[in-house]
CSV table of C-alpha atoms and ligand atoms in Angstrom, one decimal:
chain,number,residue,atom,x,y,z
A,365,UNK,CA,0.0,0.0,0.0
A,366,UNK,CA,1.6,3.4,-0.9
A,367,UNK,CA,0.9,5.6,1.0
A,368,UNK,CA,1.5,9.7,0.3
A,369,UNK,CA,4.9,11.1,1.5
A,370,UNK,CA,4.8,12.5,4.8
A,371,UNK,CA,5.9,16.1,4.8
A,372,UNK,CA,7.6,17.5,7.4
A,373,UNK,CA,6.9,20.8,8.5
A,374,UNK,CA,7.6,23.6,12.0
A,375,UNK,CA,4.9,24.6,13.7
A,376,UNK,CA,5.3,28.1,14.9
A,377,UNK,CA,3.6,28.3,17.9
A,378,UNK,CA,5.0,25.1,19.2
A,379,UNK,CA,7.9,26.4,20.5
A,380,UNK,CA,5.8,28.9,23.3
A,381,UNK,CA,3.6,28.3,25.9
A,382,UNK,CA,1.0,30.8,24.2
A,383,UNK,CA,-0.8,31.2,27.2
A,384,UNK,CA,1.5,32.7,28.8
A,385,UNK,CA,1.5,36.1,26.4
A,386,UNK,CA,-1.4,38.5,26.7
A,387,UNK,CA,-2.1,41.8,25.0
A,388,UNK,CA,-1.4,45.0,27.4
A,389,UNK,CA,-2.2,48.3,26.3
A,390,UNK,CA,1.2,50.4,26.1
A,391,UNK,CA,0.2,53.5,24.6
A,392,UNK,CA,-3.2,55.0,24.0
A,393,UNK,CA,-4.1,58.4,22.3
A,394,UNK,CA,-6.8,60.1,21.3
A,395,UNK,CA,-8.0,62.8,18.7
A,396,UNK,CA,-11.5,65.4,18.8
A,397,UNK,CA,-12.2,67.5,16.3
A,398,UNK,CA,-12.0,71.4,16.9
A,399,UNK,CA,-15.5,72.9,16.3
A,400,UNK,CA,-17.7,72.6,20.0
A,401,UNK,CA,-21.2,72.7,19.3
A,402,UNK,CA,-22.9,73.6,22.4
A,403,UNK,CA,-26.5,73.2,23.5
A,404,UNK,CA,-26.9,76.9,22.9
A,405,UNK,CA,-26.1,76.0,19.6
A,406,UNK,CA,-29.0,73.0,19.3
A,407,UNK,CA,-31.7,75.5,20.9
A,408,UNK,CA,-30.8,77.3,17.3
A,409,UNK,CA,-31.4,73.9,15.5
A,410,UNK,CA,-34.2,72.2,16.9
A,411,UNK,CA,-36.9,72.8,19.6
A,412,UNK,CA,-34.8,72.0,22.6
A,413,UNK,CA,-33.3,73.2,25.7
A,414,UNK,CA,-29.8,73.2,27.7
A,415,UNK,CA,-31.9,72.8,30.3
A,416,UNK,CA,-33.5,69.6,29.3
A,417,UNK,CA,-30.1,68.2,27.5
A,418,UNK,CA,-28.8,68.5,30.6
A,419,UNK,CA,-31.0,67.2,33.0
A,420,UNK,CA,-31.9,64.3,30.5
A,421,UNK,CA,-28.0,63.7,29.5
A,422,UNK,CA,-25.2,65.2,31.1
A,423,UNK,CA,-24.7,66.8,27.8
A,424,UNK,CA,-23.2,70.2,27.8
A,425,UNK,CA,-20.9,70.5,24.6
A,426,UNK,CA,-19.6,68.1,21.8
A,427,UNK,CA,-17.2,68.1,19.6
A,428,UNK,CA,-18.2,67.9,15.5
A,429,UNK,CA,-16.2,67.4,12.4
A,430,UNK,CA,-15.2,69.5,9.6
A,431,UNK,CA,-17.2,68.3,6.3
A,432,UNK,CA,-14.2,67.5,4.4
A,433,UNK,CA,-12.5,66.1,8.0
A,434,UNK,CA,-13.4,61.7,7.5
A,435,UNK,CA,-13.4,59.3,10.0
A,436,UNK,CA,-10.0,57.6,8.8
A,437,UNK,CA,-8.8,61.2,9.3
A,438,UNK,CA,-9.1,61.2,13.0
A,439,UNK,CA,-8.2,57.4,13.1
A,440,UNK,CA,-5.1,57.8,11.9
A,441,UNK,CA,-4.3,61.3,14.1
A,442,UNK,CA,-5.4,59.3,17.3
A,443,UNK,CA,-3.4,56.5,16.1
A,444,UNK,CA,-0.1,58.8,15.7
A,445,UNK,CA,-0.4,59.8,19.3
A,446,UNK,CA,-0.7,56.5,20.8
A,447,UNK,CA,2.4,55.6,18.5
A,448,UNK,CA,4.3,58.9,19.3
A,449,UNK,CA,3.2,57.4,23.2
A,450,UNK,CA,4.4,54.0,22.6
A,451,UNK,CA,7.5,54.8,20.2
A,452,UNK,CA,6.3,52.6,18.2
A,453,UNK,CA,6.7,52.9,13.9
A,454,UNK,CA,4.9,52.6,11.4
A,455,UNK,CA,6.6,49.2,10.0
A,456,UNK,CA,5.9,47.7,13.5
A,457,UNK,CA,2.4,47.4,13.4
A,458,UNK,CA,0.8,44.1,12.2
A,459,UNK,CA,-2.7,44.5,12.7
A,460,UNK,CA,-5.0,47.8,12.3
A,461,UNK,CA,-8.7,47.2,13.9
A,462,UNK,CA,-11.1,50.0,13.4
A,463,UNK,CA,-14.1,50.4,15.1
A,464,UNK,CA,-16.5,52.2,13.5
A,465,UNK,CA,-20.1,52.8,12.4
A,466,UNK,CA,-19.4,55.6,10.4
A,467,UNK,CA,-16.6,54.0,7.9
A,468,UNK,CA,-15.3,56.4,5.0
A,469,UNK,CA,-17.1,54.6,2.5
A,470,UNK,CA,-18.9,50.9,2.7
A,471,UNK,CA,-15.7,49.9,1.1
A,472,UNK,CA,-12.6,49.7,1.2
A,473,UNK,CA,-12.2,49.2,5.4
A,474,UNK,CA,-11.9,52.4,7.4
A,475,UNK,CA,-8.8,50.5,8.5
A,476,UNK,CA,-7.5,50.1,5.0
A,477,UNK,CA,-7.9,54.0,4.9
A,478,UNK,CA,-5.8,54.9,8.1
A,479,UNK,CA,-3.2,52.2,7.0
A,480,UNK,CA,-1.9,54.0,4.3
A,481,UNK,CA,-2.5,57.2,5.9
A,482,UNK,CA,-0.1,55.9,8.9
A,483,UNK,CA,2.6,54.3,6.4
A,484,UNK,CA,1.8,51.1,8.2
A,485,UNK,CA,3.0,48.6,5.0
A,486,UNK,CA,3.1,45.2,6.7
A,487,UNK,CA,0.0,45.3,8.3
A,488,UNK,CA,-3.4,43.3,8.1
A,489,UNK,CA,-6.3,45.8,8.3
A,490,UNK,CA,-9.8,45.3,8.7
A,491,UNK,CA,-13.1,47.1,10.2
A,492,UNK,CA,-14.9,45.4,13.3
A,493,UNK,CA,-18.8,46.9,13.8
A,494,UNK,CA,-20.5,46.5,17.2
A,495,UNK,CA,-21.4,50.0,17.1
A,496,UNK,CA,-20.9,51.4,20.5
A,497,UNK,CA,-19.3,48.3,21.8
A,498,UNK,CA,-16.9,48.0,19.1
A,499,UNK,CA,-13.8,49.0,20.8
A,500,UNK,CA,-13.4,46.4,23.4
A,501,UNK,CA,-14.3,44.5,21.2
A,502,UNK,CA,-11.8,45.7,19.0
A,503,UNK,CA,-9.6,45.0,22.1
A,504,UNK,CA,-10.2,41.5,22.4
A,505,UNK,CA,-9.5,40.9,18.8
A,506,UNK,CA,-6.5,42.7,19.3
A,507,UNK,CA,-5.6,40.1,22.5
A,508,UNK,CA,-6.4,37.3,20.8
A,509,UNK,CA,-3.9,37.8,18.1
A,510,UNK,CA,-1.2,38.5,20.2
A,511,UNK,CA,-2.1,35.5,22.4
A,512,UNK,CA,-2.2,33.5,19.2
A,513,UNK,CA,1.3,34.9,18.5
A,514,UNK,CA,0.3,35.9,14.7
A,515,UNK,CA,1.0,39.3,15.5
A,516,UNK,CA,2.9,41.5,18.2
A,517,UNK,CA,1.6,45.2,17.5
A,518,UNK,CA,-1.9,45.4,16.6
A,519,UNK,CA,-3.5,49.4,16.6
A,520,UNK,CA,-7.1,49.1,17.8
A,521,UNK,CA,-8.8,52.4,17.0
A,522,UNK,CA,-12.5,53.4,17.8
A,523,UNK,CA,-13.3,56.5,15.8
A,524,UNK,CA,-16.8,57.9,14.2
A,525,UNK,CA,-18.0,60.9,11.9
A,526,UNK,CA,-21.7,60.2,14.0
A,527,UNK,CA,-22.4,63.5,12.6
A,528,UNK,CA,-22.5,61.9,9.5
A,529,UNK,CA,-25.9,60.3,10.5
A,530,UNK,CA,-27.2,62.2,12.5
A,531,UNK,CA,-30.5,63.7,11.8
A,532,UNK,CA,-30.5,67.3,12.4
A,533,UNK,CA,-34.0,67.8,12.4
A,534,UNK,CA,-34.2,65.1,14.9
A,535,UNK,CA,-34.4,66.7,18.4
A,536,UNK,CA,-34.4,63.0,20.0
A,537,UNK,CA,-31.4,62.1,18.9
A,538,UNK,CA,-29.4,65.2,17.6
A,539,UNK,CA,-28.4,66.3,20.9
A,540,UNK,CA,-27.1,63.4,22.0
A,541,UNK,CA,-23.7,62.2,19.5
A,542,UNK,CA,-20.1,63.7,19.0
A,543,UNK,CA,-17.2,63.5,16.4
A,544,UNK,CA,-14.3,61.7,17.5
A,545,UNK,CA,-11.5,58.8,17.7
A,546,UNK,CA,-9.2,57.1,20.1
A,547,UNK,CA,-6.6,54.7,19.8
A,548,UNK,CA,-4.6,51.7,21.9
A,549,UNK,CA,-1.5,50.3,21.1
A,550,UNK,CA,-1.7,46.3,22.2
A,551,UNK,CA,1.5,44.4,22.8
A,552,UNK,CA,2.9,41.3,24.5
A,553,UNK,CA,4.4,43.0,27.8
A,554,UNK,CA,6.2,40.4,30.1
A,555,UNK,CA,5.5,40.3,33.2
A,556,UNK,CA,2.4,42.5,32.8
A,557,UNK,CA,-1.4,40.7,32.9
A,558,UNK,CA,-2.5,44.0,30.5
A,559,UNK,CA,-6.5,42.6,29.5
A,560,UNK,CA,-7.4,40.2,32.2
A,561,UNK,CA,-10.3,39.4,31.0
A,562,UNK,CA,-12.8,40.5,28.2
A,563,UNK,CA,-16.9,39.5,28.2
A,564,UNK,CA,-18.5,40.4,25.2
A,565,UNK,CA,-22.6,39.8,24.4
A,566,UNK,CA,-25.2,40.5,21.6
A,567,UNK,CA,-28.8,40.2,21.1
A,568,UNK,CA,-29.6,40.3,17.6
A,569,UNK,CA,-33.6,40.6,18.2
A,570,UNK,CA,-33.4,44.0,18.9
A,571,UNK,CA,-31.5,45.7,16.1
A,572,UNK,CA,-34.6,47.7,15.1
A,573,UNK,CA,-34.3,49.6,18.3
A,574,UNK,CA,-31.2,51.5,17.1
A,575,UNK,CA,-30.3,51.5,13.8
A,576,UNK,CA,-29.4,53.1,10.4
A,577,UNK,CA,-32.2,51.5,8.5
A,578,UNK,CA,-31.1,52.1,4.6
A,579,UNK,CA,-28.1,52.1,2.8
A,580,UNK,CA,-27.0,48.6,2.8
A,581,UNK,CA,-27.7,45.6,1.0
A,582,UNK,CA,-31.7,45.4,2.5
A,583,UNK,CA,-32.7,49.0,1.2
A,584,UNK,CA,-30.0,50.5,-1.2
A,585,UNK,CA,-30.1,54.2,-1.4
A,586,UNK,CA,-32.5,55.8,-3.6
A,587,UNK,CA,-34.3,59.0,-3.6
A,588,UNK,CA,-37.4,57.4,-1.8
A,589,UNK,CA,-34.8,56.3,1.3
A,590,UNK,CA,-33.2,59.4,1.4
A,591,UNK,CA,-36.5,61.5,1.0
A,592,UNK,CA,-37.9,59.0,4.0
A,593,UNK,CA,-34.6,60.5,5.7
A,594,UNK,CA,-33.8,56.7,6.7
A,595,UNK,CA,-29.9,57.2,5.9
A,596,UNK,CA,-29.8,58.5,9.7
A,597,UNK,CA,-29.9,57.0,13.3
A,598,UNK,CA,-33.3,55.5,14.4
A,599,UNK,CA,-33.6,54.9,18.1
A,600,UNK,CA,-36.4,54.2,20.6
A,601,UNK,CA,-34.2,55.6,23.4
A,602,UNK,CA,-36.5,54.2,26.4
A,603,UNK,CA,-35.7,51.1,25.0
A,604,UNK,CA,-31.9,51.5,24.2
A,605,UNK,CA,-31.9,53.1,28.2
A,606,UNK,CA,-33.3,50.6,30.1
A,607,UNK,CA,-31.6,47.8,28.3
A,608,UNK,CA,-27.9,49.7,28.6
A,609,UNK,CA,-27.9,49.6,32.1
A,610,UNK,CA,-29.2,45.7,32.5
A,611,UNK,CA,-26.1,44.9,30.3
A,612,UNK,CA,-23.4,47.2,31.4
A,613,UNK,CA,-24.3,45.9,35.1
A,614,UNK,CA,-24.3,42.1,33.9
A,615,UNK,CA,-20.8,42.7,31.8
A,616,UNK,CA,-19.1,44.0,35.0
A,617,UNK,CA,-20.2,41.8,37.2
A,618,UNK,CA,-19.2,39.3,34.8
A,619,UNK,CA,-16.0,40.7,34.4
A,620,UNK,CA,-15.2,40.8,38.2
A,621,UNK,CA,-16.2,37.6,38.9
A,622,UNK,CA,-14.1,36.0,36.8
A,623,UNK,CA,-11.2,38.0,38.0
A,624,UNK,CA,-12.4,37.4,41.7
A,625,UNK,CA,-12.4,41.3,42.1
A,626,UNK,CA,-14.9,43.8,44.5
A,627,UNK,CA,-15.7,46.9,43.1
A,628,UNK,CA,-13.6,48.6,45.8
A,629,UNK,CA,-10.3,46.9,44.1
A,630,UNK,CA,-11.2,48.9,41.2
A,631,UNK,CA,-8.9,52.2,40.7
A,632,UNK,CA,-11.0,53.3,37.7
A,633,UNK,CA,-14.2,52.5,36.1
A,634,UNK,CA,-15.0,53.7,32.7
A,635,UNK,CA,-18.4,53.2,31.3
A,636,UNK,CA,-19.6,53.7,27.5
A,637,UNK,CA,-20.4,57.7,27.4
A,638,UNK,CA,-23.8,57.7,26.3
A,639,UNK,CA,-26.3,59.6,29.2
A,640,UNK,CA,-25.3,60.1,32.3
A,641,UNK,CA,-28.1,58.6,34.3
A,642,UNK,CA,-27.3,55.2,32.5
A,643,UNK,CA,-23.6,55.9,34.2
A,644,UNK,CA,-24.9,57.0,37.5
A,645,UNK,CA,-27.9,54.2,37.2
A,646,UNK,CA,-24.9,51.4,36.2
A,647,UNK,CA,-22.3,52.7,38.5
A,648,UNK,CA,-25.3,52.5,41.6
A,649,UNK,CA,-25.9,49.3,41.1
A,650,UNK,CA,-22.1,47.8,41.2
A,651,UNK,CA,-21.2,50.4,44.2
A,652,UNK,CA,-19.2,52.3,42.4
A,653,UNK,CA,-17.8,55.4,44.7
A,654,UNK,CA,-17.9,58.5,42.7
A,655,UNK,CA,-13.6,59.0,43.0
A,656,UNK,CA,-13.9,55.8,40.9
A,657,UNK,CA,-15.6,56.5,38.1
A,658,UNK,CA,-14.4,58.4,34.9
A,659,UNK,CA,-16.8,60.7,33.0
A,660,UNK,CA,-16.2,62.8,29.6
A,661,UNK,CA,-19.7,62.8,28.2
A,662,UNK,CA,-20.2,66.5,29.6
A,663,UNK,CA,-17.7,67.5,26.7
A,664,UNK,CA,-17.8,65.0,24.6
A,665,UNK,CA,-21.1,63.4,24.2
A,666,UNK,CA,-22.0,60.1,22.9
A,667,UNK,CA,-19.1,58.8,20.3
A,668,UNK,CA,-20.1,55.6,20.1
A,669,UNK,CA,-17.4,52.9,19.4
A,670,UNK,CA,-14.6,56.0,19.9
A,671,UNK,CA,-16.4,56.6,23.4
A,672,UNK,CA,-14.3,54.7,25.9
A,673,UNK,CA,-11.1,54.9,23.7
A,674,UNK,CA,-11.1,58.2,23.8
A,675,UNK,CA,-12.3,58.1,27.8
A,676,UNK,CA,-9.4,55.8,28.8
A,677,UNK,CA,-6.7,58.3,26.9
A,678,UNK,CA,-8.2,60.8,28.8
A,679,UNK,CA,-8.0,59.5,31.7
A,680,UNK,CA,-4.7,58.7,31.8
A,681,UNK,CA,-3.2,61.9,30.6
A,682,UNK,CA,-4.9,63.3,33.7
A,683,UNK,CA,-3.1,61.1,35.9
A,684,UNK,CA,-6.3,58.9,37.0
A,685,UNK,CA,-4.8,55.5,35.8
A,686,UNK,CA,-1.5,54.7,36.9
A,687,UNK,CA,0.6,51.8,36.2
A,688,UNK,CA,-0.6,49.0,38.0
A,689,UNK,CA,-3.8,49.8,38.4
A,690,UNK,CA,-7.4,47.9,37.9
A,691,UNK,CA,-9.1,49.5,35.2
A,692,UNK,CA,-13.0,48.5,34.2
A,693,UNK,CA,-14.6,49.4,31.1
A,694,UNK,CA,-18.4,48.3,30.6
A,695,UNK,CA,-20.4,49.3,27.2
A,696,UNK,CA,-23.8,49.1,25.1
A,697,UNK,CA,-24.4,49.6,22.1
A,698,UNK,CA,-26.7,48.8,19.0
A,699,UNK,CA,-26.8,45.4,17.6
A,700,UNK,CA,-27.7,45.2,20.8
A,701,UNK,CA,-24.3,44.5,21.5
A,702,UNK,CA,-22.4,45.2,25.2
A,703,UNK,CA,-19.4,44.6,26.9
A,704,UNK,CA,-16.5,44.8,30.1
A,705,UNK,CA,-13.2,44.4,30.6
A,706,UNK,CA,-10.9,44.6,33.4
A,707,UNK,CA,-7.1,45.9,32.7
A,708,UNK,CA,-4.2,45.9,34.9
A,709,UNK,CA,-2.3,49.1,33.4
B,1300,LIG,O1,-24.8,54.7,22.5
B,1300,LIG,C1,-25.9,53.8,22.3
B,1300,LIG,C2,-26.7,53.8,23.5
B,1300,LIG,N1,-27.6,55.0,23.5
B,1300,LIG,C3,-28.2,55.3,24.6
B,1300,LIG,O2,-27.8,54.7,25.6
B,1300,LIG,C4,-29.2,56.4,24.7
B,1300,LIG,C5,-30.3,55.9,25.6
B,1300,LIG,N2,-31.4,56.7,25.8
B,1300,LIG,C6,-31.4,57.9,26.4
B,1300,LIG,O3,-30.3,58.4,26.7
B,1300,LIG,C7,-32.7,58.6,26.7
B,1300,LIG,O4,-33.7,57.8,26.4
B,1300,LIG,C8,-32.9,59.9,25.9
B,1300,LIG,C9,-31.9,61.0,26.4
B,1300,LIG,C10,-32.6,59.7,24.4
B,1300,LIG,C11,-34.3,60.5,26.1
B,1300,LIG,O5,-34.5,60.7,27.5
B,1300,LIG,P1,-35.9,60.1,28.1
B,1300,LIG,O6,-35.9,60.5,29.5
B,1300,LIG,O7,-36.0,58.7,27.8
B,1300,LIG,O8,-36.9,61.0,27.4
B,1300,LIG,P2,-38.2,60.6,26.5
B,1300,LIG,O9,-37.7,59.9,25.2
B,1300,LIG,O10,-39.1,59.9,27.4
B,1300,LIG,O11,-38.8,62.0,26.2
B,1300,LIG,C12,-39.4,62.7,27.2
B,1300,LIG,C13,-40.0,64.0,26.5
B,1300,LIG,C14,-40.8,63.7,25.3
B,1300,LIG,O12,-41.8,64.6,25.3
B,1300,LIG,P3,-43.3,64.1,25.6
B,1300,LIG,O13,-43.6,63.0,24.6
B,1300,LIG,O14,-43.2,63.6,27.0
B,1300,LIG,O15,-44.1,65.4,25.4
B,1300,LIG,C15,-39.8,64.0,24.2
B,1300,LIG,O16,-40.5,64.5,23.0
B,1300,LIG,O17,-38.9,64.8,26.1
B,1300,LIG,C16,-39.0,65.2,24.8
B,1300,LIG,N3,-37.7,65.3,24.2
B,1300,LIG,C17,-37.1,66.5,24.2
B,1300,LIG,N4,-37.4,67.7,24.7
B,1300,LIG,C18,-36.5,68.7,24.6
B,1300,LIG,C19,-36.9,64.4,23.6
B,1300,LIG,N5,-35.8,65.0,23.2
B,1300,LIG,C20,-35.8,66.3,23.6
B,1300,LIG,C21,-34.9,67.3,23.4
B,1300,LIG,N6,-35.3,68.5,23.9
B,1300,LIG,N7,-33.8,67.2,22.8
């Protein structure tokens, strides 16, 4: 009986113990457009008041792109400050992850976009949508490669143009979304435990409840879609409320469990930047003491998958995350999609 040659061949990740790398964040930046609109501004636009943004949101003031300024614009300048951060060149990155809703164009990738815009030739590049979630999980993406050891810089970016889709007319949701990107620079760091652990979660049933409803492959654009003004955000905000704080609770309690962590070990807790009574709501219900907890939204408003990327670099520039500290993000988002993470800095 013949039988076929038997090839002989390495197996690169025999050699490790893969388990033993892990993806730590070693640089993060972040990038917001100029132009502030304030709610002074949106009492021009729409029948609205600072008073009720306020009280309802958090809001005070976001921050809103110039028309010719593209999401894969402030990618790519969030992504040079986390590099400038990490000292870390173009060449060295292997992987780009974008997190977007609002990508340049439906294709090529927003990720493709900031690739060539960074100079990054060797690496892979592709988009990941989870709409306000996408950044962790952007981050566990990131992880997984590293862990995997196909790559050992991967650039995971949230960054969105929400302007883009926002209905101005819309006095529901107009007041509510910002312009805006941040960026993270993974890496195997030995001796570091960087993302302990990542939970992510989805529930596909109710992706009606926030949505862009035309412009892909179920209702191409055509004057009847755009006259129906359905190329812009649709949400049922009760809805999208109440379920955002069931999840973000369940993700960090998730999240601490499996780390065997109280909410007093925590230094810092970031939660997705969407209204602050879904942060004061979430961070109530896991004990969260207010020195703990991170905020932006009054500045920045919602920015979706850029929300908590651009939160964390904050965060750190002002000295509230230190090395060796606990960090937890928790997020919502459409889809619905959610999730938390816990990271030793
Ligand atoms: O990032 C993804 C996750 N997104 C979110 O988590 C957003 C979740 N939802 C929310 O943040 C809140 O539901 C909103 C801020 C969107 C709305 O707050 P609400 O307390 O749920 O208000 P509502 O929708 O119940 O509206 C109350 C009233 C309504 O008037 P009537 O029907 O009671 O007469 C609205 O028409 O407030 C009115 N309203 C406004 N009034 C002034 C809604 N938007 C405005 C506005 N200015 N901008």
């Amino acid at each position: 009986m013949n039988s076929a040659p038997r090839k002989t061949f390495k197996n690169p990740r025999a050699q490790h113990d893969f388990r033993s790398r892990t993806g730590s964040i070693v640089a993060v930046g972040s990038y917001v457009p100029a132009r502030v609109l304030t709610n002074a501004d949106l009492e021009k636009m729409v029948e609205t008041s600072n008073e009720w943004i306020i009280t309802r949101t958090g809001i005070r003031e976001r921050h809103i792109a110039r028309p010719d300024e593209t999401t894969s614009d402030m990618a790519a300048e969030a992504a040079r400050r986390a590099m400038a951060q990490a000292r870390v060149k173009p060449e060295q990155i292997d992987l780009i992850l974008v997190a977007t809703v609002t990508p340049d164009m439906l294709f090529p990738s927003t990720a493709c976009l900031v690739q060539e815009k960074i100079g990054a030739r060797r690496a892979a590049a592709f988009d990941i949508e989870a709409a306000c979630s996408g950044f962790i999980y952007g981050l566990e993406v990131g992880q997984q490669f590293i862990m995997s050891q196909s790559c050992d810089t991967v650039l995971v970016i949230g960054a969105e143009k929400l302007s883009s889709i926002v209905d101005w007319t819309d006095r529901n949701t107009c007041v509510l979304f910002g312009d805006g990107a941040g960026a993270a620079i993974l890496q195997n760091r030995p001796g570091s435990h960087g993302l302990l652990t990542v939970h992510l979660g989805a529930d596909g049933s109710k992706g009606s409840v926030l949505c862009v409803p035309s412009g892909g492959s179920r209702n191409p654009a055509s004057a009847k879609t755009v006259a129906a003004r359905e190329h812009f955000i649709r949400m049922d905000g009760k809805e999208t409320f109440r379920n955002a704080v069931q999840a973000m609770h369940a993700a960090a309690i998730e999240v601490l469990r499996r780390c065997e962590l109280d909410i007093s070990q925590i230094q810092c807790v970031i939660p997705h930047q969407a209204n602050r009574r879904i942060i004061d709501a979430v961070g109530e219900r896991l004990g969260v003491r207010p020195d703990q907890l991170f905020v932006n939204l009054d500045r920045i408003g919602n920015t979706s998958a850029a929300s908590v990327a651009i939160a964390l670099d904050e965060a750190v520039a002002q000295g509230r995350i230190r090395q060796g500290d606990l960090v937890l993000l928790t997020v919502f988002g459409g889809g619905f999609t959610w999730g938390a993470a816990v990271i030793e800095w």
